[in-house]
Coordinates of C-alpha atoms and ligand atoms in Angstrom, one line a residue:
M1 CA 124.5 103.9 78.4
L2 CA 122.4 103.1 81.3
I3 CA 118.6 102.4 80.8
H4 CA 117.4 105.3 82.8
N5 CA 119.6 107.6 80.3
K6 CA 118.4 105.9 77.2
I7 CA 114.6 106.6 78.4
F8 CA 115.1 110.2 79.1
N9 CA 116.7 110.7 75.4
S10 CA 113.8 108.7 74.1
G11 CA 110.9 110.6 75.9
V12 CA 109.2 108.1 77.4
V13 CA 106.5 109.4 80.1
G14 CA 103.7 107.3 81.8
A15 CA 101.5 106.6 78.5
G16 CA 98.5 105.3 81.0
G17 CA 97.8 108.5 83.2
A18 CA 99.7 112.1 83.8
G19 CA 102.8 111.3 81.9
F20 CA 105.4 111.1 85.0
P21 CA 108.7 111.0 83.2
A22 CA 109.4 107.2 83.2
H23 CA 113.6 107.8 83.2
I24 CA 112.9 109.2 87.2
K25 CA 111.2 105.9 88.3
A26 CA 113.7 103.6 86.3
N27 CA 116.8 105.6 88.3
S28 CA 115.2 104.6 91.8
K29 CA 115.7 101.7 94.0
V30 CA 112.8 100.0 95.1
E31 CA 111.6 96.5 96.2
F32 CA 108.6 95.6 93.9
V33 CA 108.4 96.8 90.2
L34 CA 104.8 96.2 89.0
A35 CA 103.0 96.4 85.5
N36 CA 99.8 97.6 85.2
G37 CA 97.6 95.9 82.6
A38 CA 94.6 96.5 84.9
E39 CA 92.7 98.8 82.5
C40 CA 89.4 100.1 83.5
E41 CA 87.5 102.6 81.7
P42 CA 84.8 101.9 79.6
L43 CA 84.9 101.1 76.0
I44 CA 89.0 101.1 76.1
H45 CA 90.8 98.2 75.0
K46 CA 94.1 99.1 74.0
D47 CA 96.1 97.8 76.9
Y48 CA 94.4 94.8 76.4
E49 CA 95.3 94.9 72.5
L50 CA 98.8 95.6 73.3
M51 CA 99.1 93.1 75.6
L52 CA 98.1 90.2 73.4
H53 CA 99.9 91.1 70.2
F54 CA 103.4 92.7 72.3
S55 CA 103.8 90.9 75.3
K56 CA 107.4 90.2 74.2
E57 CA 108.5 93.2 74.4
I58 CA 106.1 95.0 77.3
C59 CA 108.0 91.6 79.6
Q60 CA 110.9 93.3 78.5
G61 CA 110.5 96.5 79.5
L62 CA 109.4 95.3 83.0
E63 CA 112.3 93.3 83.1
L64 CA 114.7 96.6 82.2
L65 CA 112.9 97.8 85.1
I66 CA 113.2 95.4 87.3
E67 CA 117.3 95.3 87.0
S68 CA 117.7 99.3 86.7
T69 CA 115.7 99.8 89.8
S70 CA 117.3 96.5 92.0
A71 CA 113.6 95.2 92.7
K72 CA 113.3 92.0 94.2
K73 CA 110.2 91.3 92.7
G74 CA 107.5 92.5 89.7
F75 CA 103.9 92.0 89.8
F76 CA 102.2 92.1 86.9
G77 CA 98.3 93.0 87.2
I78 CA 96.0 91.9 84.9
K79 CA 92.1 91.3 85.1
E80 CA 91.5 88.0 85.5
K81 CA 88.9 87.4 82.6
N82 CA 91.2 88.0 80.5
A83 CA 92.4 84.5 79.7
K84 CA 94.0 85.4 76.3
V85 CA 95.9 88.1 77.6
I86 CA 97.1 86.3 81.2
S87 CA 98.9 83.2 78.2
A88 CA 100.3 85.6 76.3
I89 CA 102.1 87.4 79.1
S90 CA 103.0 84.2 80.7
K91 CA 105.0 83.1 78.2
H92 CA 107.3 85.8 78.9
L93 CA 107.6 86.3 82.7
N94 CA 110.8 85.2 84.3
G95 CA 110.7 83.8 87.5
K96 CA 110.9 87.3 89.5
T97 CA 107.7 88.5 88.2
E98 CA 104.3 86.8 89.8
L99 CA 101.0 87.9 88.0
T100 CA 98.2 89.7 89.9
K101 CA 94.6 88.5 88.8
L102 CA 92.2 91.3 89.3
G103 CA 88.7 91.4 89.3
D104 CA 86.6 93.0 86.6
F105 CA 86.1 96.2 88.8
Y106 CA 85.8 99.8 88.4
P107 CA 88.9 101.7 89.0
S108 CA 91.6 98.4 89.4
G109 CA 93.7 100.3 87.3
D110 CA 94.2 103.0 90.4
E111 CA 97.9 103.0 91.5
Y112 CA 96.8 102.7 94.9
E113 CA 94.6 99.9 94.5
L114 CA 96.6 97.9 92.4
V115 CA 99.3 98.7 94.8
Y116 CA 97.4 97.2 97.8
E117 CA 95.9 94.2 95.7
A118 CA 99.4 93.0 94.5
T119 CA 101.4 93.9 97.5
K120 CA 99.3 94.4 100.6
R121 CA 100.8 97.8 101.3
L122 CA 99.1 101.0 101.2
I123 CA 100.4 104.5 99.7
P124 CA 100.5 107.2 102.6
P125 CA 97.7 109.7 102.2
A126 CA 99.0 112.0 99.2
G127 CA 102.0 109.9 98.6
I128 CA 103.2 107.9 95.6
P129 CA 104.5 104.2 95.2
L130 CA 108.2 105.2 96.1
D131 CA 107.0 105.6 99.1
I132 CA 106.6 102.4 100.2
G133 CA 109.4 100.6 98.2
C134 CA 107.4 100.8 94.5
V135 CA 107.1 101.8 90.9
V136 CA 104.1 101.3 88.5
N137 CA 103.9 101.7 85.0
N138 CA 101.5 100.8 82.8
V139 CA 102.2 98.0 79.9
E140 CA 102.1 100.7 77.0
T141 CA 105.1 102.8 79.4
L142 CA 107.1 99.5 79.5
Y143 CA 106.4 98.8 76.0
N144 CA 108.5 102.1 75.1
I145 CA 111.1 101.1 77.8
A146 CA 111.6 97.9 75.6
L147 CA 112.0 100.3 72.6
A148 CA 113.9 103.0 74.5
E149 CA 116.8 100.3 75.4
E150 CA 117.1 100.0 71.4
E151 CA 117.5 103.9 71.2
T152 CA 114.3 103.9 69.4
P153 CA 112.2 107.4 70.7
V154 CA 108.7 107.6 71.6
T155 CA 106.7 108.9 68.0
R156 CA 103.8 107.0 68.2
K157 CA 100.7 106.3 70.6
F158 CA 98.3 103.3 70.8
I159 CA 95.6 104.5 71.0
C160 CA 91.7 102.8 71.1
V161 CA 89.0 104.3 69.2
A162 CA 85.5 103.1 70.3
G163 CA 81.7 104.1 70.7
S164 CA 80.1 105.6 67.9
V165 CA 82.7 104.7 64.7
R166 CA 81.9 102.4 62.0
K167 CA 85.5 100.5 62.9
P168 CA 86.1 100.3 66.8
S169 CA 89.9 99.6 66.8
S170 CA 93.4 99.7 68.4
F171 CA 96.1 101.5 66.7
F172 CA 99.3 103.2 66.8
V173 CA 99.3 106.9 65.4
P174 CA 102.1 109.4 65.1
V175 CA 102.1 111.6 67.9
G176 CA 100.5 115.0 67.1
T177 CA 97.4 113.2 64.7
S178 CA 94.4 115.4 64.7
F179 CA 91.1 113.2 66.1
K180 CA 89.5 114.0 62.7
D181 CA 92.7 111.8 60.9
V182 CA 92.1 109.1 63.7
I183 CA 88.5 109.2 63.7
E184 CA 88.5 108.5 59.9
F185 CA 90.8 105.6 60.6
A186 CA 88.7 104.5 62.6
G187 CA 86.0 103.9 59.8
G188 CA 84.9 107.4 60.3
S189 CA 81.6 108.5 62.8
K190 CA 78.2 107.0 62.4
I191 CA 76.9 110.1 63.3
S192 CA 77.0 113.4 62.1
E193 CA 76.5 115.6 65.3
F194 CA 79.0 114.3 68.2
G195 CA 81.5 114.6 71.0
I196 CA 84.5 113.2 71.8
F197 CA 85.6 111.8 75.1
V198 CA 89.3 112.0 75.5
G199 CA 91.1 109.1 77.5
G200 CA 87.8 107.7 78.7
V201 CA 84.3 108.6 79.8
M202 CA 84.9 108.3 83.7
M203 CA 88.4 110.5 83.7
G204 CA 88.9 111.7 80.5
H205 CA 87.7 115.2 79.2
L206 CA 85.0 116.1 76.4
T207 CA 85.6 117.5 73.7
F208 CA 84.0 119.0 70.2
D209 CA 87.3 120.3 68.6
L210 CA 88.5 117.7 65.6
N211 CA 91.5 119.6 65.3
E212 CA 92.8 118.5 69.0
V213 CA 95.9 115.9 69.0
V214 CA 97.2 112.8 70.1
T215 CA 99.7 113.1 72.6
K216 CA 101.9 110.5 74.7
T217 CA 99.2 110.0 77.0
T218 CA 96.1 109.7 75.1
A219 CA 94.9 106.2 75.9
G220 CA 91.4 106.5 73.6
I221 CA 88.6 108.4 72.2
I222 CA 85.1 107.4 72.4
V223 CA 82.8 108.8 70.0
L224 CA 79.0 109.6 71.6
P225 CA 76.0 111.4 69.9
K226 CA 75.7 114.9 71.1
D227 CA 72.6 114.0 72.7
H228 CA 73.9 111.0 75.0
Y229 CA 73.5 111.4 78.1
L230 CA 77.0 111.1 78.7
I231 CA 77.3 114.3 76.5
K232 CA 74.7 115.9 78.3
R233 CA 76.0 115.3 81.5
K234 CA 79.5 116.3 81.2
N235 CA 78.2 119.4 79.1
Q236 CA 76.6 121.2 81.8
P237 CA 78.0 124.8 82.3
E238 CA 80.5 124.9 85.4
Q239 CA 78.1 126.9 87.3
N240 CA 75.3 124.4 87.2
W241 CA 77.3 122.1 88.6
H242 CA 77.5 123.8 91.8
R243 CA 74.1 125.5 92.1
I244 CA 72.1 122.2 91.4
G245 CA 74.5 120.8 93.5
K246 CA 73.7 123.4 96.6
S247 CA 70.4 123.2 96.4
A248 CA 69.7 119.2 95.7
C249 CA 72.3 117.7 97.6
D250 CA 70.4 115.5 100.8
Q251 CA 73.3 114.6 102.2
C252 CA 72.5 111.1 101.5
S253 CA 76.3 109.9 101.6
Y254 CA 76.2 107.4 98.9
C255 CA 78.9 109.7 97.0
T256 CA 81.2 108.7 99.8
E257 CA 79.9 105.2 100.7
F258 CA 81.1 104.0 96.9
C259 CA 84.4 106.2 97.0
P260 CA 87.2 104.0 96.3
R261 CA 89.5 105.9 98.4
Y262 CA 87.4 106.3 101.1
L263 CA 86.9 102.7 101.2
L264 CA 90.6 102.1 101.3
G265 CA 90.9 103.8 103.9
Y266 CA 91.7 107.4 103.4
Q267 CA 89.6 110.6 104.3
V268 CA 88.0 111.6 101.0
E269 CA 84.5 111.9 101.6
P270 CA 82.6 114.0 99.0
H271 CA 79.2 114.2 100.9
K272 CA 81.0 116.7 103.4
V273 CA 83.0 118.5 100.1
M274 CA 79.2 118.9 98.8
R275 CA 78.6 121.0 102.1
S276 CA 80.9 123.5 101.0
L277 CA 79.0 124.5 98.0
G278 CA 76.3 125.6 100.6
F279 CA 77.9 126.7 103.5
T280 CA 82.0 127.5 104.0
K281 CA 84.8 128.9 101.8
T282 CA 88.0 126.7 101.9
G283 CA 89.8 127.9 105.0
A284 CA 87.6 128.0 107.7
S285 CA 86.0 124.9 107.2
V286 CA 87.7 121.3 107.0
W287 CA 84.7 120.3 104.7
N288 CA 87.0 121.3 101.4
Q289 CA 89.7 119.0 103.2
M290 CA 88.0 115.8 102.5
A291 CA 88.5 116.6 98.7
E292 CA 92.2 116.6 98.7
L293 CA 93.0 112.7 98.4
C294 CA 90.5 112.3 95.7
C295 CA 91.8 110.6 92.5
S296 CA 89.2 112.3 90.4
C297 CA 87.9 108.8 89.2
G298 CA 84.3 110.1 89.1
L299 CA 82.6 107.4 90.4
C300 CA 80.7 109.4 92.7
T301 CA 78.9 111.5 90.0
L302 CA 78.8 109.0 87.5
Y303 CA 77.8 106.2 89.6
A304 CA 76.6 106.7 93.3
C305 CA 75.1 109.5 93.2
P306 CA 71.1 109.2 93.0
E307 CA 70.5 112.4 92.1
D308 CA 72.7 112.9 89.2
L309 CA 74.6 115.7 91.0
Y310 CA 78.1 116.4 90.7
P311 CA 80.3 115.4 94.2
K312 CA 83.5 114.5 91.9
E313 CA 83.6 117.8 90.1
A314 CA 82.8 119.7 93.7
C315 CA 86.3 118.0 95.0
D316 CA 88.3 119.1 92.0
K317 CA 87.2 122.7 92.8
A318 CA 87.6 122.3 96.2
K319 CA 91.3 120.8 95.8
V320 CA 92.0 123.9 93.4
E321 CA 90.1 126.4 96.3
M322 CA 92.8 124.9 98.9
R323 CA 95.6 124.8 96.6
E324 CA 95.0 128.4 96.1
A325 CA 94.5 129.1 99.9
G326 CA 98.1 127.2 100.4
I327 CA 96.2 124.7 102.9
K328 CA 97.7 121.1 102.6
F329 CA 95.4 118.5 104.5
I330 CA 97.3 116.0 106.3
Q331 CA 95.2 113.3 107.5
Q332 CA 94.9 112.8 110.9
K333 CA 94.2 108.9 111.1
P334 CA 95.8 105.8 110.1
V335 CA 95.0 104.4 106.6
K336 CA 92.6 101.5 107.2
V337 CA 90.8 99.6 104.9
H338 CA 87.4 99.7 105.4
P339 CA 85.8 96.6 106.3
I340 CA 82.8 96.7 103.6
K341 CA 85.3 97.5 100.8
E342 CA 85.3 94.5 98.6
G343 CA 81.5 94.2 99.1
R344 CA 81.0 98.3 97.5
R345 CA 83.1 97.5 94.6
V346 CA 81.7 98.2 91.3
P347 CA 81.9 96.0 88.5
L348 CA 82.4 97.3 85.0
P349 CA 79.4 95.7 83.1
Q350 CA 77.0 97.3 85.7
L351 CA 79.0 100.7 85.4
I352 CA 78.6 100.2 81.5
M353 CA 74.7 99.9 82.1
K354 CA 74.5 103.0 84.5
L355 CA 76.4 105.4 81.8
K356 CA 74.0 104.0 79.4
L357 CA 77.0 102.7 77.0
Q358 CA 75.9 99.1 76.3
D359 CA 75.3 99.3 73.2
Y360 CA 79.0 100.8 72.5
D361 CA 80.8 97.7 74.7
V362 CA 82.3 96.1 71.7
E363 CA 85.8 94.8 71.2
A364 CA 88.4 97.4 69.4
P365 CA 90.9 94.4 67.5
F366 CA 94.1 95.8 66.8
N367 CA 94.6 97.4 63.4
S368 CA 98.2 97.1 62.3
E369 CA 97.8 98.9 58.9
K370 CA 100.0 101.9 59.3
L371 CA 98.2 105.3 59.2
F372 CA 100.0 107.6 57.4
V373 CA 99.2 111.6 57.9
N374 CA 100.9 114.3 56.2
K375 CA 100.8 116.7 58.9
V376 CA 100.7 116.4 63.0
R377 CA 100.8 119.5 65.5
I378 CA 103.3 118.1 68.7
P379 CA 102.6 119.5 71.8
L380 CA 105.5 120.7 74.0
Q381 CA 104.0 119.7 77.2
Q382 CA 102.8 115.8 76.9
H383 CA 104.1 115.1 80.5
I384 CA 104.5 116.4 84.1
G385 CA 107.2 118.9 84.5
K386 CA 108.3 121.7 82.2
P387 CA 107.5 122.0 78.5
A388 CA 110.3 120.7 76.4
K389 CA 112.0 123.6 74.7
P390 CA 112.1 123.4 71.0
I391 CA 115.4 123.0 69.3
V392 CA 113.8 123.2 65.7
K393 CA 113.2 126.4 63.7
K394 CA 110.3 127.2 61.2
G395 CA 111.4 126.1 57.8
E396 CA 113.8 123.4 59.1
V397 CA 113.7 119.7 57.4
V398 CA 113.2 117.0 59.8
E399 CA 113.4 113.3 60.0
E400 CA 111.1 111.0 61.7
G401 CA 112.6 110.3 65.3
Q402 CA 114.5 113.5 65.4
M403 CA 114.9 115.2 68.6
I404 CA 112.7 118.6 67.9
G405 CA 112.0 119.6 71.6
K406 CA 114.5 118.9 74.9
V407 CA 114.0 118.7 78.4
P408 CA 115.1 122.3 79.8
D409 CA 118.5 121.9 81.7
G410 CA 118.1 120.7 85.5
E411 CA 114.1 120.6 85.1
L412 CA 111.7 117.7 85.1
G413 CA 110.5 117.0 81.7
A414 CA 110.7 114.8 78.6
N415 CA 112.5 115.0 75.0
I416 CA 109.9 115.3 72.5
H417 CA 110.6 113.9 68.8
A418 CA 109.1 114.4 65.0
S419 CA 106.3 111.6 64.8
I420 CA 106.5 112.1 60.8
S421 CA 109.3 113.7 58.3
G422 CA 108.8 116.8 57.2
K423 CA 109.0 120.5 57.0
V424 CA 108.7 122.2 60.4
K425 CA 105.8 124.7 59.2
E426 CA 105.3 126.4 62.9
V427 CA 107.1 126.8 66.4
T428 CA 104.9 128.2 69.2
A429 CA 105.2 128.5 72.6
E430 CA 102.9 125.5 72.8
S431 CA 103.6 123.1 69.8
I432 CA 105.6 122.3 66.9
S433 CA 103.9 121.8 63.7
I434 CA 105.1 119.8 61.0
E435 CA 104.1 118.9 57.6
S436 CA 105.3 116.1 54.7
Ligands
SF4_501 S1 75.4 111.4 96.8 FE1 74.9 112.9 95.7 S2 72.8 113.5 97.0 FE2 74.0 111.8 98.2 S3 75.3 113.4 99.5 FE3 76.7 112.7 97.7 S4 76.2 114.5 96.3 FE4 74.8 114.5 97.9
SF4_502 S1 86.2 111.2 92.1 FE1 84.4 111.0 94.0 S2 84.7 108.4 93.9 FE2 86.6 109.1 92.8 S3 88.0 109.4 94.3 FE3 87.0 111.4 94.3 S4 85.5 111.6 95.9 FE4 86.0 109.1 95.4

């Protein structure tokens, strides 16, 4: 069976981002395949640990992709500071792949940044790496591709649990495990009143719900006290973001000056989007359109703005309004890297200080112990595309690894497999629950 079919059957999706089904990339023809080991979200170290302990499998996955896409070359993006990982990965790279050593900046893991660093090619505005002959895969996706070659489906997720927990660590968990079980496995929370950043403090979401579950795209969870600066910042009601922004934005444009997409040459100008809060609606103005190419990295809100305003959230809102109004922004000028780009990059340690996270900035070593859970709730939508269609019924006994949700015929999506053996307790439009 061809590898892209095995990847499809195994339900592999992008493990480091929005969950794009990996078989599509494996079934394309490109010049370059890029492995993304840049990992730049503060406190999350799961890719570091995975690369250190599973370098062979990751490099196998990369080779399989290079072969299936007929690429002439691979690039492996890793931060230069991670010497141990560079050494582990280098042992398994064949002559076709070159290491791309990256600085310790945020957001060096952004696809647009990585592709530029490795190939010096710029993705067209609103485009994807495929448009310039590249595919990019997170290192965990490559690991899952190596398992798919052996026809092992994705049933476990490698995550990092950090912040205010007794044992910050990285480990595998069955997909569908609750945050409660995950935090307990990391020694439990050190505090009783806390919030959880899912996927990172910069690009993830904040929740207080311990019943939320790990999916195929959960990179990590960060536990912080409820009165931490970041929780107070993020937990403001949405109307406040925009109300305060309207009255307090002095148009200093720092948000734009630090924006990584702007510095790469894309027309992203959050300070102009902030004007939209005060003066215009979507259609009449071009200001909202300055948000279209924003990657939601969060730097403008959490690092650049001296007034603690919410330009990233204003961009998110602008994008929704534009979509609803059917407006598509087309960049008018050629993409050209800003001459000051290198001088404006944000060092990760500086970002960590700004976010008041320095007390939590510790290693999260790999814990190889197996986490046993007796119930999971597996969402049917863990990826880009259509939700999987359940193919099991309540009361049915399933084995770990058995397919329980299928991509609807002819649609983009990913299959879902049981992550533990047991009995199907519930099937809803959103998820399948299994208890052992
Ligand atoms: S940095 Fe803050 S105050 Fe300055 S333009 Fe941007 S949102 Fe307004
Ligand atoms: S979140 Fe802000 S800094 Fe990041 S890309 Fe969007 S506008 Fe630029």
